[in-house]
């Protein structure tokens, strides 16, 4: 398994860099920072866009309160409120075997 670390605003075109990718995980990890007043919640979300660069539907916004896109192309593994523990605290699973013709792009967003 290979890892790609992205910086804010960076884009990756998987069809060009690795056209054989069928499934991948987007992981987000953080640790509590008591220097800023205790724990904080970081969330990862995905917007699934169509050809027009707009969400295909409201259900194509995947986040802690909507864990799956309609066809399960993108699945959120659940909300972590504190960042406690090792490794990824929140993840999104993307399965290209389930993508529909109208789904053209995914935008991943991290919020605090």
GROMACS .gro file of N, CA and C in nm:
model
  336
    1UNK      N    1   0.085  -0.117   0.000
    1UNK     CA    2   0.000   0.000   0.000
    1UNK      C    3   0.089   0.123   0.000
    2UNK      N    4   0.059   0.219  -0.085
    2UNK     CA    5   0.137   0.342  -0.087
    2UNK      C    6   0.060   0.454  -0.019
    3UNK      N    7   0.134   0.553   0.026
    3UNK     CA    8   0.074   0.666   0.096
    3UNK      C    9   0.106   0.794   0.021
    4UNK      N   10   0.006   0.882   0.012
    4UNK     CA   11   0.025   1.014  -0.045
    4UNK      C   12  -0.016   1.113   0.062
    5UNK      N   13   0.074   1.202   0.101
    5UNK     CA   14   0.042   1.307   0.197
    5UNK      C   15   0.011   1.434   0.120
    6UNK      N   16  -0.106   1.492   0.146
    6UNK     CA   17  -0.147   1.612   0.076
    6UNK      C   18  -0.138   1.735   0.166
    7UNK      N   19  -0.104   1.846   0.106
    7UNK     CA   20  -0.105   1.975   0.175
    7UNK      C   21  -0.232   2.049   0.136
    8UNK      N   22  -0.265   2.152   0.212
    8UNK     CA   23  -0.384   2.233   0.185
    8UNK      C   24  -0.387   2.277   0.038
    9UNK      N   25  -0.499   2.250  -0.029
    9UNK     CA   26  -0.519   2.293  -0.166
    9UNK      C   27  -0.457   2.203  -0.272
   10UNK      N   28  -0.382   2.102  -0.233
   10UNK     CA   29  -0.316   2.015  -0.330
   10UNK      C   30  -0.417   1.922  -0.396
   11UNK      N   31  -0.393   1.889  -0.522
   11UNK     CA   32  -0.480   1.799  -0.597
   11UNK      C   33  -0.402   1.678  -0.644
   12UNK      N   34  -0.471   1.566  -0.654
   12UNK     CA   35  -0.413   1.443  -0.706
   12UNK      C   36  -0.512   1.384  -0.806
   13UNK      N   37  -0.467   1.353  -0.925
   13UNK     CA   38  -0.549   1.287  -1.025
   13UNK      C   39  -0.509   1.140  -1.027
   14UNK      N   40  -0.586   1.056  -0.961
   14UNK     CA   41  -0.551   0.914  -0.951
   14UNK      C   42  -0.556   0.843  -1.085
   15UNK      N   43  -0.636   0.891  -1.177
   15UNK     CA   44  -0.643   0.825  -1.307
   15UNK      C   45  -0.513   0.843  -1.385
   16UNK      N   46  -0.439   0.950  -1.355
   16UNK     CA   47  -0.311   0.972  -1.422
   16UNK      C   48  -0.196   0.910  -1.345
   17UNK      N   49  -0.196   0.925  -1.211
   17UNK     CA   50  -0.083   0.878  -1.131
   17UNK      C   51  -0.088   0.728  -1.106
   18UNK      N   52  -0.206   0.669  -1.099
   18UNK     CA   53  -0.218   0.525  -1.075
   18UNK      C   54  -0.355   0.479  -1.124
   19UNK      N   55  -0.368   0.454  -1.253
   19UNK     CA   56  -0.499   0.420  -1.310
   19UNK      C   57  -0.556   0.287  -1.260
   20UNK      N   58  -0.476   0.206  -1.194
   20UNK     CA   59  -0.525   0.076  -1.146
   20UNK      C   60  -0.585   0.083  -1.006
   21UNK      N   61  -0.586   0.200  -0.945
   21UNK     CA   62  -0.644   0.213  -0.811
   21UNK      C   63  -0.795   0.191  -0.820
   22UNK      N   64  -0.845   0.101  -0.737
   22UNK     CA   65  -0.990   0.072  -0.734
   22UNK      C   66  -1.053   0.113  -0.601
   23UNK      N   67  -0.971   0.116  -0.496
   23UNK     CA   68  -1.024   0.148  -0.364
   23UNK      C   69  -0.913   0.214  -0.283
   24UNK      N   70  -0.947   0.319  -0.209
   24UNK     CA   71  -0.848   0.382  -0.123
   24UNK      C   72  -0.913   0.444  -0.001
   25UNK      N   73  -0.830   0.476   0.095
   25UNK     CA   74  -0.874   0.536   0.221
   25UNK      C   75  -0.811   0.674   0.234
   26UNK      N   76  -0.894   0.771   0.274
   26UNK     CA   77  -0.846   0.903   0.310
   26UNK      C   78  -0.849   0.908   0.462
   27UNK      N   79  -0.733   0.922   0.523
   27UNK     CA   80  -0.725   0.920   0.669
   27UNK      C   81  -0.685   1.055   0.725
   28UNK      N   82  -0.741   1.087   0.839
   28UNK     CA   83  -0.713   1.213   0.907
   28UNK      C   84  -0.680   1.181   1.051
   29UNK      N   85  -0.562   1.224   1.096
   29UNK     CA   86  -0.522   1.200   1.234
   29UNK      C   87  -0.479   1.329   1.300
   30UNK      N   88  -0.510   1.343   1.426
   30UNK     CA   89  -0.468   1.458   1.505
   30UNK      C   90  -0.458   1.415   1.650
   31UNK      N   91  -0.392   1.495   1.729
   31UNK     CA   92  -0.377   1.467   1.871
   31UNK      C   93  -0.426   1.585   1.952
   32UNK      N   94  -0.482   1.560   2.069
   32UNK     CA   95  -0.526   1.670   2.155
   32UNK      C   96  -0.410   1.765   2.185
   33UNK      N   97  -0.439   1.893   2.191
   33UNK     CA   98  -0.337   1.994   2.221
   33UNK      C   99  -0.383   2.073   2.343
   34UNK      N  100  -0.336   2.033   2.458
   34UNK     CA  101  -0.380   2.099   2.581
   34UNK      C  102  -0.327   2.241   2.591
   35UNK      N  103  -0.226   2.278   2.512
   35UNK     CA  104  -0.172   2.414   2.515
   35UNK      C  105  -0.273   2.517   2.464
   36UNK      N  106  -0.372   2.472   2.386
   36UNK     CA  107  -0.473   2.565   2.334
   36UNK      C  108  -0.607   2.548   2.404
   37UNK      N  109  -0.607   2.488   2.520
   37UNK     CA  110  -0.730   2.481   2.596
   37UNK      C  111  -0.800   2.347   2.595
   38UNK      N  112  -0.730   2.240   2.568
   38UNK     CA  113  -0.792   2.108   2.576
   38UNK      C  114  -0.814   2.044   2.442
   39UNK      N  115  -0.914   1.957   2.434
   39UNK     CA  116  -0.940   1.881   2.312
   39UNK      C  117  -1.016   1.966   2.210
   40UNK      N  118  -1.009   1.924   2.088
   40UNK     CA  119  -1.085   1.986   1.981
   40UNK      C  120  -1.124   1.879   1.882
   41UNK      N  121  -1.227   1.905   1.805
   41UNK     CA  122  -1.282   1.809   1.710
   41UNK      C  123  -1.244   1.852   1.569
   42UNK      N  124  -1.184   1.761   1.495
   42UNK     CA  125  -1.152   1.783   1.354
   42UNK      C  126  -1.236   1.684   1.274
   43UNK      N  127  -1.291   1.728   1.164
   43UNK     CA  128  -1.379   1.642   1.083
   43UNK      C  129  -1.331   1.636   0.939
   44UNK      N  130  -1.344   1.520   0.878
   44UNK     CA  131  -1.318   1.503   0.736
   44UNK      C  132  -1.451   1.477   0.666
   45UNK      N  133  -1.470   1.542   0.552
   45UNK     CA  134  -1.593   1.530   0.474
   45UNK      C  135  -1.558   1.518   0.326
   46UNK      N  136  -1.654   1.476   0.247
   46UNK     CA  137  -1.634   1.465   0.102
   46UNK      C  138  -1.755   1.520   0.029
   47UNK      N  139  -1.729   1.600  -0.072
   47UNK     CA  140  -1.831   1.647  -0.165
   47UNK      C  141  -1.810   1.573  -0.295
   48UNK      N  142  -1.912   1.502  -0.343
   48UNK     CA  143  -1.904   1.430  -0.470
   48UNK      C  144  -1.970   1.517  -0.576
   49UNK      N  145  -1.889   1.556  -0.674
   49UNK     CA  146  -1.933   1.654  -0.773
   49UNK      C  147  -1.960   1.588  -0.908
   50UNK      N  148  -2.048   1.652  -0.982
   50UNK     CA  149  -2.078   1.609  -1.118
   50UNK      C  150  -1.998   1.690  -1.219
   51UNK      N  151  -2.033   1.674  -1.344
   51UNK     CA  152  -1.965   1.742  -1.455
   51UNK      C  153  -1.965   1.894  -1.437
   52UNK      N  154  -2.071   1.949  -1.377
   52UNK     CA  155  -2.086   2.093  -1.359
   52UNK      C  156  -2.012   2.147  -1.237
   53UNK      N  157  -1.934   2.061  -1.168
   53UNK     CA  158  -1.855   2.099  -1.049
   53UNK      C  159  -1.943   2.132  -0.928
   54UNK      N  160  -2.068   2.084  -0.930
   54UNK     CA  161  -2.159   2.100  -0.817
   54UNK      C  162  -2.194   1.962  -0.763
   55UNK      N  163  -2.238   1.959  -0.634
   55UNK     CA  164  -2.278   1.831  -0.576
   55UNK      C  165  -2.384   1.764  -0.662
   56UNK      N  166  -2.372   1.635  -0.677
   56UNK     CA  167  -2.470   1.559  -0.756
   56UNK      C  168  -2.607   1.571  -0.690
   57UNK      N  169  -2.612   1.561  -0.556
   57UNK     CA  170  -2.735   1.580  -0.479
   57UNK      C  171  -2.693   1.609  -0.336
   58UNK      N  172  -2.788   1.645  -0.250
   58UNK     CA  173  -2.757   1.667  -0.109
   58UNK      C  174  -2.696   1.543  -0.044
   59UNK      N  175  -2.740   1.425  -0.088
   59UNK     CA  176  -2.689   1.300  -0.032
   59UNK      C  177  -2.545   1.272  -0.073
   60UNK      N  178  -2.492   1.349  -0.166
   60UNK     CA  179  -2.353   1.332  -0.211
   60UNK      C  180  -2.257   1.419  -0.130
   61UNK      N  181  -2.298   1.461  -0.012
   61UNK     CA  182  -2.212   1.525   0.087
   61UNK      C  183  -2.196   1.423   0.199
   62UNK      N  184  -2.078   1.363   0.210
   62UNK     CA  185  -2.054   1.256   0.307
   62UNK      C  186  -1.976   1.314   0.424
   63UNK      N  187  -2.030   1.298   0.546
   63UNK     CA  188  -1.969   1.353   0.666
   63UNK      C  189  -2.020   1.273   0.786
   64UNK      N  190  -1.986   1.316   0.907
   64UNK     CA  191  -2.019   1.240   1.028
   64UNK      C  192  -2.168   1.218   1.048
   65UNK      N  193  -2.253   1.295   0.984
   65UNK     CA  194  -2.398   1.281   1.001
   65UNK      C  195  -2.465   1.221   0.876
   66UNK      N  196  -2.388   1.192   0.774
   66UNK     CA  197  -2.433   1.123   0.653
   66UNK      C  198  -2.317   1.034   0.610
   67UNK      N  199  -2.312   0.911   0.662
   67UNK     CA  200  -2.194   0.827   0.652
   67UNK      C  201  -2.172   0.761   0.516
   68UNK      N  202  -2.271   0.765   0.427
   68UNK     CA  203  -2.254   0.697   0.298
   68UNK      C  204  -2.319   0.778   0.187
   69UNK      N  205  -2.252   0.780   0.071
   69UNK     CA  206  -2.316   0.835  -0.048
   69UNK      C  207  -2.423   0.735  -0.094
   70UNK      N  208  -2.515   0.775  -0.180
   70UNK     CA  209  -2.627   0.687  -0.216
   70UNK      C  210  -2.586   0.549  -0.266
   71UNK      N  211  -2.478   0.540  -0.341
   71UNK     CA  212  -2.434   0.411  -0.395
   71UNK      C  213  -2.315   0.353  -0.318
   72UNK      N  214  -2.282   0.412  -0.205
   72UNK     CA  215  -2.169   0.372  -0.120
   72UNK      C  216  -2.035   0.384  -0.192
   73UNK      N  217  -2.027   0.475  -0.289
   73UNK     CA  218  -1.902   0.509  -0.355
   73UNK      C  219  -1.805   0.567  -0.252
   74UNK      N  220  -1.856   0.651  -0.161
   74UNK     CA  221  -1.777   0.707  -0.052
   74UNK      C  222  -1.846   0.673   0.080
   75UNK      N  223  -1.768   0.621   0.176
   75UNK     CA  224  -1.820   0.584   0.307
   75UNK      C  225  -1.734   0.646   0.417
   76UNK      N  226  -1.797   0.710   0.512
   76UNK     CA  227  -1.728   0.768   0.630
   76UNK      C  228  -1.729   0.662   0.739
   77UNK      N  229  -1.615   0.640   0.805
   77UNK     CA  230  -1.606   0.533   0.905
   77UNK      C  231  -1.652   0.575   1.044
   78UNK      N  232  -1.689   0.701   1.062
   78UNK     CA  233  -1.742   0.745   1.191
   78UNK      C  234  -1.666   0.863   1.249
   79UNK      N  235  -1.732   0.933   1.338
   79UNK     CA  236  -1.681   1.057   1.397
   79UNK      C  237  -1.594   1.028   1.519
   80UNK      N  238  -1.481   1.094   1.526
   80UNK     CA  239  -1.395   1.092   1.645
   80UNK      C  240  -1.393   1.235   1.698
   81UNK      N  241  -1.436   1.255   1.820
   81UNK     CA  242  -1.451   1.390   1.875
   81UNK      C  243  -1.326   1.445   1.942
   82UNK      N  244  -1.227   1.360   1.971
   82UNK     CA  245  -1.114   1.405   2.053
   82UNK      C  246  -0.977   1.392   1.988
   83UNK      N  247  -0.958   1.301   1.895
   83UNK     CA  248  -0.826   1.277   1.839
   83UNK      C  249  -0.741   1.184   1.922
   84UNK      N  250  -0.797   1.130   2.030
   84UNK     CA  251  -0.722   1.037   2.115
   84UNK      C  252  -0.686   0.911   2.038
   85UNK      N  253  -0.571   0.853   2.071
   85UNK     CA  254  -0.528   0.728   2.010
   85UNK      C  255  -0.430   0.748   1.898
   86UNK      N  256  -0.373   0.639   1.852
   86UNK     CA  257  -0.274   0.641   1.744
   86UNK      C  258  -0.341   0.625   1.609
   87UNK      N  259  -0.269   0.666   1.506
   87UNK     CA  260  -0.316   0.647   1.369
   87UNK      C  261  -0.425   0.743   1.328
   88UNK      N  262  -0.497   0.703   1.224
   88UNK     CA  263  -0.605   0.788   1.172
   88UNK      C  264  -0.722   0.790   1.269
   89UNK      N  265  -0.774   0.909   1.291
   89UNK     CA  266  -0.888   0.925   1.381
   89UNK      C  267  -1.021   0.923   1.306
   90UNK      N  268  -1.021   0.969   1.184
   90UNK     CA  269  -1.139   0.961   1.096
   90UNK      C  270  -1.092   0.920   0.958
   91UNK      N  271  -1.176   0.845   0.888
   91UNK     CA  272  -1.140   0.799   0.754
   91UNK      C  273  -1.260   0.800   0.661
   92UNK      N  274  -1.231   0.817   0.535
   92UNK     CA  275  -1.328   0.800   0.428
   92UNK      C  276  -1.275   0.688   0.338
   93UNK      N  277  -1.363   0.596   0.299
   93UNK     CA  278  -1.328   0.489   0.206
   93UNK      C  279  -1.391   0.523   0.072
   94UNK      N  280  -1.309   0.521  -0.033
   94UNK     CA  281  -1.357   0.548  -0.168
   94UNK      C  282  -1.341   0.420  -0.249
   95UNK      N  283  -1.451   0.372  -0.307
   95UNK     CA  284  -1.452   0.247  -0.383
   95UNK      C  285  -1.497   0.276  -0.526
   96UNK      N  286  -1.399   0.282  -0.618
   96UNK     CA  287  -1.429   0.316  -0.757
   96UNK      C  288  -1.515   0.211  -0.827
   97UNK      N  289  -1.526   0.091  -0.773
   97UNK     CA  290  -1.613  -0.010  -0.834
   97UNK      C  291  -1.760   0.029  -0.820
   98UNK      N  292  -1.789   0.126  -0.733
   98UNK     CA  293  -1.928   0.168  -0.709
   98UNK      C  294  -1.961   0.305  -0.768
   99UNK      N  295  -1.867   0.369  -0.834
   99UNK     CA  296  -1.889   0.503  -0.888
   99UNK      C  297  -1.991   0.499  -1.002
  100UNK      N  298  -2.074   0.602  -1.009
  100UNK     CA  299  -2.170   0.612  -1.120
  100UNK      C  300  -2.115   0.708  -1.226
  101UNK      N  301  -2.176   0.707  -1.342
  101UNK     CA  302  -2.130   0.790  -1.454
  101UNK      C  303  -2.143   0.939  -1.423
  102UNK      N  304  -2.239   0.976  -1.336
  102UNK     CA  305  -2.259   1.118  -1.306
  102UNK      C  306  -2.159   1.173  -1.203
  103UNK      N  307  -2.088   1.087  -1.133
  103UNK     CA  308  -1.993   1.128  -1.030
  103UNK      C  309  -1.855   1.146  -1.093
  104UNK      N  310  -1.806   1.270  -1.099
  104UNK     CA  311  -1.684   1.301  -1.173
  104UNK      C  312  -1.566   1.341  -1.086
  105UNK      N  313  -1.592   1.391  -0.965
  105UNK     CA  314  -1.484   1.446  -0.883
  105UNK      C  315  -1.522   1.436  -0.735
  106UNK      N  316  -1.421   1.421  -0.650
  106UNK     CA  317  -1.443   1.423  -0.504
  106UNK      C  318  -1.356   1.534  -0.447
  107UNK      N  319  -1.416   1.617  -0.364
  107UNK     CA  320  -1.343   1.719  -0.292
  107UNK      C  321  -1.345   1.680  -0.144
  108UNK      N  322  -1.227   1.663  -0.085
  108UNK     CA  323  -1.215   1.629   0.056
  108UNK      C  324  -1.191   1.758   0.133
  109UNK      N  325  -1.265   1.773   0.244
  109UNK     CA  326  -1.257   1.895   0.325
  109UNK      C  327  -1.230   1.856   0.469
  110UNK      N  328  -1.139   1.930   0.532
  110UNK     CA  329  -1.109   1.911   0.673
  110UNK      C  330  -1.152   2.038   0.746
  111UNK      N  331  -1.232   2.021   0.852
  111UNK     CA  332  -1.279   2.136   0.931
  111UNK      C  333  -1.249   2.114   1.079
  112UNK      N  334  -1.239   2.223   1.151
  112UNK     CA  335  -1.219   2.215   1.295
  112UNK      C  336  -1.326   2.301   1.362
   0.00000   0.00000   0.00000
